[in-house]
PDB file of C-alpha atoms and ligand atoms in Angstrom:
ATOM      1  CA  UNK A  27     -15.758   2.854  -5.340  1.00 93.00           C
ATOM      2  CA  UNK A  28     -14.695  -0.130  -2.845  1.00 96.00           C
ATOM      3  CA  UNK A  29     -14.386   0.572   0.590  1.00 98.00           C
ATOM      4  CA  UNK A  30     -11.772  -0.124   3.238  1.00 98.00           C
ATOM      5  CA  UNK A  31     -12.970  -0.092   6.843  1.00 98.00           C
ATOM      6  CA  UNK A  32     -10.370  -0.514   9.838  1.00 98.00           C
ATOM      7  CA  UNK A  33     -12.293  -2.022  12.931  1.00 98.00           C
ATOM      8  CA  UNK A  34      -9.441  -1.174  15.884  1.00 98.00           C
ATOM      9  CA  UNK A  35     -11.513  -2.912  18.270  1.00 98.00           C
ATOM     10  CA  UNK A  36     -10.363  -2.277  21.965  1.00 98.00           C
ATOM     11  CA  UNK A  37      -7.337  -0.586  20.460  1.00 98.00           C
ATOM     12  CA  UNK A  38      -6.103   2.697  20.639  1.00 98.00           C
ATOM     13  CA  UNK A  39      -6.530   5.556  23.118  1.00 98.00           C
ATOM     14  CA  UNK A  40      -7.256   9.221  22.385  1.00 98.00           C
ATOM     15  CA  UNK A  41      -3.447   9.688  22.062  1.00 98.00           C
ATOM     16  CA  UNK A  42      -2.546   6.951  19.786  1.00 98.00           C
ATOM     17  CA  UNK A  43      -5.776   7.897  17.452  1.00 98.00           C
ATOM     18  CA  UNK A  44      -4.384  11.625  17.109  1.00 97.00           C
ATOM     19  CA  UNK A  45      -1.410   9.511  16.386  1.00 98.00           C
ATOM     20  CA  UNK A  46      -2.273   6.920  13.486  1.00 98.00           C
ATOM     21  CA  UNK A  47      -4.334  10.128  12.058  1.00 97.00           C
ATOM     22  CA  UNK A  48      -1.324  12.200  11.888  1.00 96.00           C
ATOM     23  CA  UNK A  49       0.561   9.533  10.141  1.00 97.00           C
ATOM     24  CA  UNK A  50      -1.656   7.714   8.114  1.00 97.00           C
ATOM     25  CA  UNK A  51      -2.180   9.239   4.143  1.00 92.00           C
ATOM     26  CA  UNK A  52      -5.174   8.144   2.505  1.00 84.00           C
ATOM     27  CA  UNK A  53      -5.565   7.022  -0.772  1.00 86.00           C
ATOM     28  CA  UNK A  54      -7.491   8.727  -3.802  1.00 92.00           C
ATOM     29  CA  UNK A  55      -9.796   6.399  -5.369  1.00 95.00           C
ATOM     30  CA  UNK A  56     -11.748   4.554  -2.396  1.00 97.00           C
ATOM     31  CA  UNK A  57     -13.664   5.010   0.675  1.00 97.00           C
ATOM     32  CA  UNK A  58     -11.940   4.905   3.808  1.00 98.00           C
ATOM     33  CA  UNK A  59     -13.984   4.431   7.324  1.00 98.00           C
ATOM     34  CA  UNK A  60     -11.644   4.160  10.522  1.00 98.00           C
ATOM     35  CA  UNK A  61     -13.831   2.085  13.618  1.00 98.00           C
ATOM     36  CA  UNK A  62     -12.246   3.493  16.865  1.00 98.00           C
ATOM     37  CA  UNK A  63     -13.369   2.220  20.424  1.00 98.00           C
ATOM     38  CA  UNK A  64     -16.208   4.818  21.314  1.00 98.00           C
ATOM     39  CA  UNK A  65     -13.658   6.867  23.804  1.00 98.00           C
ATOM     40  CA  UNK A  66     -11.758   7.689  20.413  1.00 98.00           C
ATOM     41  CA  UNK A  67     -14.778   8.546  17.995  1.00 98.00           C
ATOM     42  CA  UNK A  68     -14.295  12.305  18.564  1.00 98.00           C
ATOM     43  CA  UNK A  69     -10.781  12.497  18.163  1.00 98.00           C
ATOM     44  CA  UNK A  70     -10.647  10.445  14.999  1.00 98.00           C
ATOM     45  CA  UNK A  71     -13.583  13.007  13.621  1.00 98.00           C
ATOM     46  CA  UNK A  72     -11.950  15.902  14.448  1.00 97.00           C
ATOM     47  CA  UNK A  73      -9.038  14.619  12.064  1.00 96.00           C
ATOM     48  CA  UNK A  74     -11.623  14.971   9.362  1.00 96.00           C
ATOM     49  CA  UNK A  75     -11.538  10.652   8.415  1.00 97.00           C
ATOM     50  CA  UNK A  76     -14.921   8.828   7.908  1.00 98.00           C
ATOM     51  CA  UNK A  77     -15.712   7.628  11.302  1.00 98.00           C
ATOM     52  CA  UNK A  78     -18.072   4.604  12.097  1.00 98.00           C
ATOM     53  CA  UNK A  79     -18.374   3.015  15.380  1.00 98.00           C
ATOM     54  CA  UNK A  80     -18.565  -0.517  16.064  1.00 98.00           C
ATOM     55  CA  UNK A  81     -21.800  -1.019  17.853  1.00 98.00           C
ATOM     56  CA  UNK A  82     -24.767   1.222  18.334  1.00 98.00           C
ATOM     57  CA  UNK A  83     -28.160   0.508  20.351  1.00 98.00           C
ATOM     58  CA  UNK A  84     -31.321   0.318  18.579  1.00 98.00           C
ATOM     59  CA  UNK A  85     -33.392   3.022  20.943  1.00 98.00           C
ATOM     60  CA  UNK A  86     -32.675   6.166  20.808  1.00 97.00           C
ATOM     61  CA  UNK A  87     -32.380   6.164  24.291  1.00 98.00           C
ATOM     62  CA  UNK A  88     -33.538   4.568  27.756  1.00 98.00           C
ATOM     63  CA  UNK A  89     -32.262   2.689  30.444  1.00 98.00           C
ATOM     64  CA  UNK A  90     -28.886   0.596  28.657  1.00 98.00           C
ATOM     65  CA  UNK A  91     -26.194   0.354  30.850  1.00 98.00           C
ATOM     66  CA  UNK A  92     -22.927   0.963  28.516  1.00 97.00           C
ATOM     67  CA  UNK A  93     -24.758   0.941  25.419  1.00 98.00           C
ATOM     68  CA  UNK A  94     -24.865   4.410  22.408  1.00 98.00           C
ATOM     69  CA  UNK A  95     -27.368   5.230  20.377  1.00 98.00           C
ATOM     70  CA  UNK A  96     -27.399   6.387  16.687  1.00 98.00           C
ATOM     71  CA  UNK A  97     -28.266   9.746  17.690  1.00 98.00           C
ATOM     72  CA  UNK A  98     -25.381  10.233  20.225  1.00 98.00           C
ATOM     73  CA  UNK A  99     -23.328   8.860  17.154  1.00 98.00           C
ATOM     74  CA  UNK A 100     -24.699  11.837  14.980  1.00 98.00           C
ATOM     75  CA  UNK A 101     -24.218  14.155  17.107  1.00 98.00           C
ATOM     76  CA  UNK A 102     -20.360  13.458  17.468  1.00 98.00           C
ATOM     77  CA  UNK A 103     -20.065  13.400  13.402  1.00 98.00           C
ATOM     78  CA  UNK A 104     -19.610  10.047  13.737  1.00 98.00           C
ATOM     79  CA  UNK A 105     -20.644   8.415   9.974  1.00 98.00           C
ATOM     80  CA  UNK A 106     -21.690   4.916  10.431  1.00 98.00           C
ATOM     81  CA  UNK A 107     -21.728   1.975  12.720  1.00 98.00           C
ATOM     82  CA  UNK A 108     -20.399  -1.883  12.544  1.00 98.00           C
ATOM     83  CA  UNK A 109     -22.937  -4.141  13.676  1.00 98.00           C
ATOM     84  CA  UNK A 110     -23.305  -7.722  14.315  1.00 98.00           C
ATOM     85  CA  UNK A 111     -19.232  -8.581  14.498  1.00 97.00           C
ATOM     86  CA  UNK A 112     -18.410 -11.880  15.190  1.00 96.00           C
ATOM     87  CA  UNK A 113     -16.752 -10.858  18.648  1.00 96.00           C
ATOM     88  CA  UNK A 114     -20.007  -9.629  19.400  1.00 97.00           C
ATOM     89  CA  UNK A 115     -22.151 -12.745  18.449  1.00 96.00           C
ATOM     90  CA  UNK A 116     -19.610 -14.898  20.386  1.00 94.00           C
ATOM     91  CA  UNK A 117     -19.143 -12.905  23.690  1.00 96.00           C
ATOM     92  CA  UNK A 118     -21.636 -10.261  24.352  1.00 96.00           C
ATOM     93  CA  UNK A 119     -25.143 -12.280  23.052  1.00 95.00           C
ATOM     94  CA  UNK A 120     -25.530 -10.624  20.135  1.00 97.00           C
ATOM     95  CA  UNK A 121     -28.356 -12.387  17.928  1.00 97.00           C
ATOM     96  CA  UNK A 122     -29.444 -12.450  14.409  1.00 97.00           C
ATOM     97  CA  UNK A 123     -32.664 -10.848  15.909  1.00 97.00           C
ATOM     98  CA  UNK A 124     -30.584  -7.503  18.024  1.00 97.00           C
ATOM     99  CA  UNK A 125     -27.813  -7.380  14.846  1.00 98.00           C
ATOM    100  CA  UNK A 126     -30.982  -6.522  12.790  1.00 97.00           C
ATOM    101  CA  UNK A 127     -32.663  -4.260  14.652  1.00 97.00           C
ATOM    102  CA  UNK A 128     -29.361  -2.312  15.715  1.00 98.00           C
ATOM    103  CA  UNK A 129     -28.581  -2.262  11.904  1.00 98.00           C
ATOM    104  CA  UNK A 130     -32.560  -0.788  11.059  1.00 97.00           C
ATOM    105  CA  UNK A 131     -32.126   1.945  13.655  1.00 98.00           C
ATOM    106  CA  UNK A 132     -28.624   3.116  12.734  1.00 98.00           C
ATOM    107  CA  UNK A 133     -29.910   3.403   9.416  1.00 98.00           C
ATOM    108  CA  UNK A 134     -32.994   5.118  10.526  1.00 97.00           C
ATOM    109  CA  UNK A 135     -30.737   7.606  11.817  1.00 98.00           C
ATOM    110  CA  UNK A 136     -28.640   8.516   8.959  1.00 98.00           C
ATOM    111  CA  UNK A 137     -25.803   6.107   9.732  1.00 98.00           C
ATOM    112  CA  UNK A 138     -23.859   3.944   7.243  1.00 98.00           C
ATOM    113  CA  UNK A 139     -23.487   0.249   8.632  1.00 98.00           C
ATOM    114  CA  UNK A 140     -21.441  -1.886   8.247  1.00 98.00           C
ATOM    115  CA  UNK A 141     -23.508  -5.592   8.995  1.00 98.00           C
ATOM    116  CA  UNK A 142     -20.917  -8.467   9.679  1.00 98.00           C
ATOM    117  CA  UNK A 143     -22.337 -12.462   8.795  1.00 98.00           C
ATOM    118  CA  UNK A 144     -19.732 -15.458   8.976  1.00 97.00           C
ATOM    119  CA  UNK A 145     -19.857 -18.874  10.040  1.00 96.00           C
ATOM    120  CA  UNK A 146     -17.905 -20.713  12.642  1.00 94.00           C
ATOM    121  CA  UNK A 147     -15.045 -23.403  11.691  1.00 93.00           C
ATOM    122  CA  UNK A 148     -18.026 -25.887  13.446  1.00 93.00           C
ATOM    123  CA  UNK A 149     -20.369 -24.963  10.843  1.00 95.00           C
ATOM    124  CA  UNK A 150     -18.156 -25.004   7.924  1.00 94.00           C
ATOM    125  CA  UNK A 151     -16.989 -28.370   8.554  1.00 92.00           C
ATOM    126  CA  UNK A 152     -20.198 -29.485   9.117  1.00 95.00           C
ATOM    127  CA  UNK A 153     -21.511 -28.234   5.896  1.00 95.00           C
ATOM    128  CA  UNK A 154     -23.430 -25.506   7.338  1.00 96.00           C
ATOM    129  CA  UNK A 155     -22.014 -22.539   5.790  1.00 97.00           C
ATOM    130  CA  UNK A 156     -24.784 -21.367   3.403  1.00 97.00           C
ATOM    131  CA  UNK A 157     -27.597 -22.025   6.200  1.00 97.00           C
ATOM    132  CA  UNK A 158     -25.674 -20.077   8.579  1.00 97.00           C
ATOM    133  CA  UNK A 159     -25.139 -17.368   6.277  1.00 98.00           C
ATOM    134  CA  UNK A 160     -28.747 -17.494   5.129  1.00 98.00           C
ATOM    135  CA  UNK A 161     -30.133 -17.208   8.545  1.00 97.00           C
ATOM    136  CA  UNK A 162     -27.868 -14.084   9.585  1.00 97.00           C
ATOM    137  CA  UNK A 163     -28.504 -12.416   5.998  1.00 98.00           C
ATOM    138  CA  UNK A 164     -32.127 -12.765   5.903  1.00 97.00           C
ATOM    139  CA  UNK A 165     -32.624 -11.146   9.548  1.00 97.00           C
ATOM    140  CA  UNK A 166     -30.556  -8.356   8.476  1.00 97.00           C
ATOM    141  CA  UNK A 167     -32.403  -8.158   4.755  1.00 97.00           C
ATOM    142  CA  UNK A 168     -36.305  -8.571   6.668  1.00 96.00           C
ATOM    143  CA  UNK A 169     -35.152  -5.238   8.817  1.00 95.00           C
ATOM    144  CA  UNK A 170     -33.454  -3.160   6.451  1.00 93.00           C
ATOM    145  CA  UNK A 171     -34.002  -4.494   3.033  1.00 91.00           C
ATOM    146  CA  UNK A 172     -31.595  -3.194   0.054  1.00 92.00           C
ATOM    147  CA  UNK A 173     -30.754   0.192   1.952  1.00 94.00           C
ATOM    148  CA  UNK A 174     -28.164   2.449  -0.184  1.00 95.00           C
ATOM    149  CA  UNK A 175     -25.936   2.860   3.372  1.00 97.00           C
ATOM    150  CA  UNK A 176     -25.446  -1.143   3.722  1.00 98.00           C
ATOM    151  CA  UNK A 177     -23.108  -3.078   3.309  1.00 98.00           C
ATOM    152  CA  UNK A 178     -22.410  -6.128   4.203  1.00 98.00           C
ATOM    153  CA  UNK A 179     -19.109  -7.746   5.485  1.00 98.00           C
ATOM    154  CA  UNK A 180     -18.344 -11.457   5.282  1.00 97.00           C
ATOM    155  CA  UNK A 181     -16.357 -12.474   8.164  1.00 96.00           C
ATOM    156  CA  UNK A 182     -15.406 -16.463   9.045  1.00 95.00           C
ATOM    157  CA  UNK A 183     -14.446 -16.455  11.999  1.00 93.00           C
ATOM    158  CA  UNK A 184     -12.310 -18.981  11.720  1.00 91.00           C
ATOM    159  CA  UNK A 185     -10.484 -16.309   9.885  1.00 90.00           C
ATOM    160  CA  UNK A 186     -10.630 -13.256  12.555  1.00 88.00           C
ATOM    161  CA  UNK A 187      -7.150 -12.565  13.768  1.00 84.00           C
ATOM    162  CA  UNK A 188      -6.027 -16.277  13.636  1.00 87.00           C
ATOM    163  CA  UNK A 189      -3.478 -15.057  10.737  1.00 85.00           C
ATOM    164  CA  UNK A 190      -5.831 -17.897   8.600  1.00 86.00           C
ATOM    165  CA  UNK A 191      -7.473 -16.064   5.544  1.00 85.00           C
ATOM    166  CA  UNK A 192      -9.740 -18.035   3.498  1.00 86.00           C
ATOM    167  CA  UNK A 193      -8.837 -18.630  -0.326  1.00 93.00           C
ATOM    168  CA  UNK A 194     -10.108 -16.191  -2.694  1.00 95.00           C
ATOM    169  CA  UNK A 195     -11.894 -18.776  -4.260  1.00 95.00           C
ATOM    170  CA  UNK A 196     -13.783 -19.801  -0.867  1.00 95.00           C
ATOM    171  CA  UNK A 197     -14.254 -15.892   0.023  1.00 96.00           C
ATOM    172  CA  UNK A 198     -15.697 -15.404  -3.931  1.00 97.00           C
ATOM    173  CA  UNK A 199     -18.209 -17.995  -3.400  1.00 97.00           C
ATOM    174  CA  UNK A 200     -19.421 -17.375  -0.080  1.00 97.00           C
ATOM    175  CA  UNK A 201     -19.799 -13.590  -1.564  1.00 98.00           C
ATOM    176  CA  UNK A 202     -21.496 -14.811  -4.556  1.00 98.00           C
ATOM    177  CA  UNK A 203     -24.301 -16.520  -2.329  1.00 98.00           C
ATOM    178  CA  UNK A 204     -24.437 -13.580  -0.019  1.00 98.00           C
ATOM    179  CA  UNK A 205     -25.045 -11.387  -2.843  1.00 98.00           C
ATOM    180  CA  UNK A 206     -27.755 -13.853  -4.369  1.00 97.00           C
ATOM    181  CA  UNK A 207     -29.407 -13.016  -1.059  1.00 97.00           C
ATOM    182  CA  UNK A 208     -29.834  -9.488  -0.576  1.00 97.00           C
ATOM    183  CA  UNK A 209     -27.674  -7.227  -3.425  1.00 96.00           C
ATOM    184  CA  UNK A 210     -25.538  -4.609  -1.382  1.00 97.00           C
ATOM    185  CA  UNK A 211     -21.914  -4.138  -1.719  1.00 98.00           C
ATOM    186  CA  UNK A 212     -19.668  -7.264   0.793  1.00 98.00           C
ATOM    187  CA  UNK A 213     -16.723  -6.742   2.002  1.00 98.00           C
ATOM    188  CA  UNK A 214     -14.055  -9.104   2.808  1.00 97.00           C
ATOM    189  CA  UNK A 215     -12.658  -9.677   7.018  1.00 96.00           C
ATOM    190  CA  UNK A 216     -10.185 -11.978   8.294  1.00 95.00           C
ATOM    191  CA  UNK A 217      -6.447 -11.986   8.334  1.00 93.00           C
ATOM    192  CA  UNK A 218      -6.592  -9.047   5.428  1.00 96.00           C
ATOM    193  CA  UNK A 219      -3.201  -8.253   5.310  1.00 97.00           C
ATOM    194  CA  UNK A 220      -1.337  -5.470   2.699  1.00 97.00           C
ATOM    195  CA  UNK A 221       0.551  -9.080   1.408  1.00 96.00           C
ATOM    196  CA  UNK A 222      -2.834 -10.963   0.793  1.00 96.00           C
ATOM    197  CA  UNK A 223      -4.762  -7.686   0.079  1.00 97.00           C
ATOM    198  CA  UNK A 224      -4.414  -8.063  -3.824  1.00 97.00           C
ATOM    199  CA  UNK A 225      -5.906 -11.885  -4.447  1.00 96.00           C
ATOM    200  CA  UNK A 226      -8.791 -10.916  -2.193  1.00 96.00           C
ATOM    201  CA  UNK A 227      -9.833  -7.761  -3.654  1.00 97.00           C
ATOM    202  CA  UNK A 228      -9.593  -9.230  -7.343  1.00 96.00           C
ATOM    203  CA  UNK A 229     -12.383 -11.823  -6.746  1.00 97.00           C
ATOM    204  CA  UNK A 230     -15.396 -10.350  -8.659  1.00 96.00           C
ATOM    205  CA  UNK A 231     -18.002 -10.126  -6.039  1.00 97.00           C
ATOM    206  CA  UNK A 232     -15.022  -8.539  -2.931  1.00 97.00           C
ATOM    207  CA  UNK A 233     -16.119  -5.273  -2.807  1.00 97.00           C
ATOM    208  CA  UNK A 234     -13.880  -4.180  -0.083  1.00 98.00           C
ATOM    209  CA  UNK A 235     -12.504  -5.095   3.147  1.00 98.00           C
ATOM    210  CA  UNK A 236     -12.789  -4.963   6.546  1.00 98.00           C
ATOM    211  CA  UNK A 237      -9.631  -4.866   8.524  1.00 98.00           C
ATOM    212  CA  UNK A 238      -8.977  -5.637  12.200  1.00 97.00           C
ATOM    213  CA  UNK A 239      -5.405  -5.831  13.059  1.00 97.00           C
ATOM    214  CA  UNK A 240      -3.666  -4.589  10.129  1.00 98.00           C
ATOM    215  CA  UNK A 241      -6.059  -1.087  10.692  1.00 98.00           C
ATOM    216  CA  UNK A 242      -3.837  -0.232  14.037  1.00 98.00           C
ATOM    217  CA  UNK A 243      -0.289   0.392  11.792  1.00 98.00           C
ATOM    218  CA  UNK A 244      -1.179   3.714   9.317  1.00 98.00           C
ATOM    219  CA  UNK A 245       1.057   1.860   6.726  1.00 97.00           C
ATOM    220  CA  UNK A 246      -0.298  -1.102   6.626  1.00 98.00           C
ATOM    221  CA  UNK A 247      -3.837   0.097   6.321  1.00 98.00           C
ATOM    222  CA  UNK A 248      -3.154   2.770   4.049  1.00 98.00           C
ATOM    223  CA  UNK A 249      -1.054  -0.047   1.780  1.00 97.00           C
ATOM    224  CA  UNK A 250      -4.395  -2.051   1.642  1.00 98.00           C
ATOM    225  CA  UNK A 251      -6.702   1.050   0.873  1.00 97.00           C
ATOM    226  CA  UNK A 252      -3.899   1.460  -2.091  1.00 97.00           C
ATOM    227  CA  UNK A 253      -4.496  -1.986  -3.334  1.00 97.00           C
ATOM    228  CA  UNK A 254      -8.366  -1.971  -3.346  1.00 97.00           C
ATOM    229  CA  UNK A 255      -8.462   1.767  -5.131  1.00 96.00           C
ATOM    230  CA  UNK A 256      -5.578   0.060  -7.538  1.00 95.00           C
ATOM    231  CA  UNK A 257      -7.351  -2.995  -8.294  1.00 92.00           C
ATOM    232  CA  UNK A 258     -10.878  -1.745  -8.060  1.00 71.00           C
ATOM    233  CA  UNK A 259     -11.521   1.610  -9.512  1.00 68.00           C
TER     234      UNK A 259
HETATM  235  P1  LIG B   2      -8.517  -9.315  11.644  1.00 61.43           P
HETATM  236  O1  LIG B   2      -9.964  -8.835  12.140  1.00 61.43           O
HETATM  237  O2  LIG B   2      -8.212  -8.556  10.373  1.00 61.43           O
HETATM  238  O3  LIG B   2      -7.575  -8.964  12.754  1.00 61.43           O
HETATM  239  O4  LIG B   2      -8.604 -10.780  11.392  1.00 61.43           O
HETATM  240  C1  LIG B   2     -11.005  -8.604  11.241  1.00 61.43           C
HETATM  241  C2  LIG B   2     -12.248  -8.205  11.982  1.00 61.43           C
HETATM  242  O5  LIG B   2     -12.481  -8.750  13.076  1.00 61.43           O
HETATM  243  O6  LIG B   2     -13.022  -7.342  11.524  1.00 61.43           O
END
């Protein structure tokens, strides 16, 4: 079954979550996660969707200023976690070495997660792509090894809400190598629209996607969990 997660980011209040989960109609045929901000994660529970967050800390707990733990995420009902997202990497230090070990403990737990790898438009056009990708997939493959509640998500981030989605052919390659290293499910973020949905999900080795802004409109996102059951099931 593919799977469609919808990272909202620093989106949505407890209002506008009972909102989208009063509108939005979810399709038969594929798993559906919704990633609220953490202020959110009970409300979007209670409304009976798959909930992961999209960080969690890798001690249970201790003195982390503005960090959760897995267990506080179990507790709620929450299902799974995002780690390692670009946005992450880029502004809040996040290293191959914490994405891992947030990723073993959430899984320790009982969580699904959701582990995000992607090189920069620097790195692609310098050829690095497959190192890059190496080096984040192997830290995440040394801590957790083939775990049934990974996945993986392949994210460029010259592709994260820049409205620039790569090809299908580059996003079936780099998902192809991915897969050569450590064999769990990928999933497909950047720019995932319901209009560009389609090509992505066909390539062989897409197993799903994660969406950022097209996850905040119910329509749109439940358009795009349509297409993936559609073309994947
Ligand atoms: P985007 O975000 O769909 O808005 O490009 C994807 C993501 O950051 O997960």
């Amino acid at each position: 079954m593919p799977l469609v997660a919808g990272n909202w980011k620093m989106y949505k209040t407890v209002a506008d979550t009972a909102a989208f989960c009063a509108a939005f109609r979810p399709a038969q045929g594929v798993d559906v996660v919704v990633c609220p901000p953490y202020t959110s994660l009970a409300a979007a529970v209670e409304s009976g969707l798959t909930v992961y967050a999209q960080s969690v800390h890798w001690a249970e707990e201790g003195p982390f200023t503005g960090e959760i733990s897995a267990p506080m995420l179990v507790e709620l009902g929450v299902s799974g976690s995002i780690v390692g997202h670009s946005e992450r990497r880029q502004h809040f230090g996040e290293t191959d070495e914490t994405v891992a070990r947030r990723a073993y403990a959430a899984l320790e737990a009982g969580l699904g997660v959701i582990a995000c790898v992607g090189e920069s438009e620097e790195e692609r056009e310098a050829g690095q792509t497959e190192f890059v990708l190496r080096l984040q997939v192997e830290a995440i493959a040394d801590a957790a090894g083939r775990h049934e509640r990974l996945v993986l998500a392949y994210e460029p981030v010259w592709a994260i809400g820049t409205g620039r989605t790569a090809t299908p052919d580059t996003a079936q390659e780099a998902h192809a190598f991915i897969k050569s290293l450590l064999e769990v499910p990928v999933l497909y973020g950047g720019s995932v629209k319901p209009d560009n949905a389609e090509e992505l999900l066909e390539q062989p080795d897409v197993d799903g996607a994660l969406v950022g802004g097209a996850s905040l409109d119910p329509d749109s996102f439940a358009s795009i969990c349509r297409t993936a059951a559609t073309i994947r099931s």
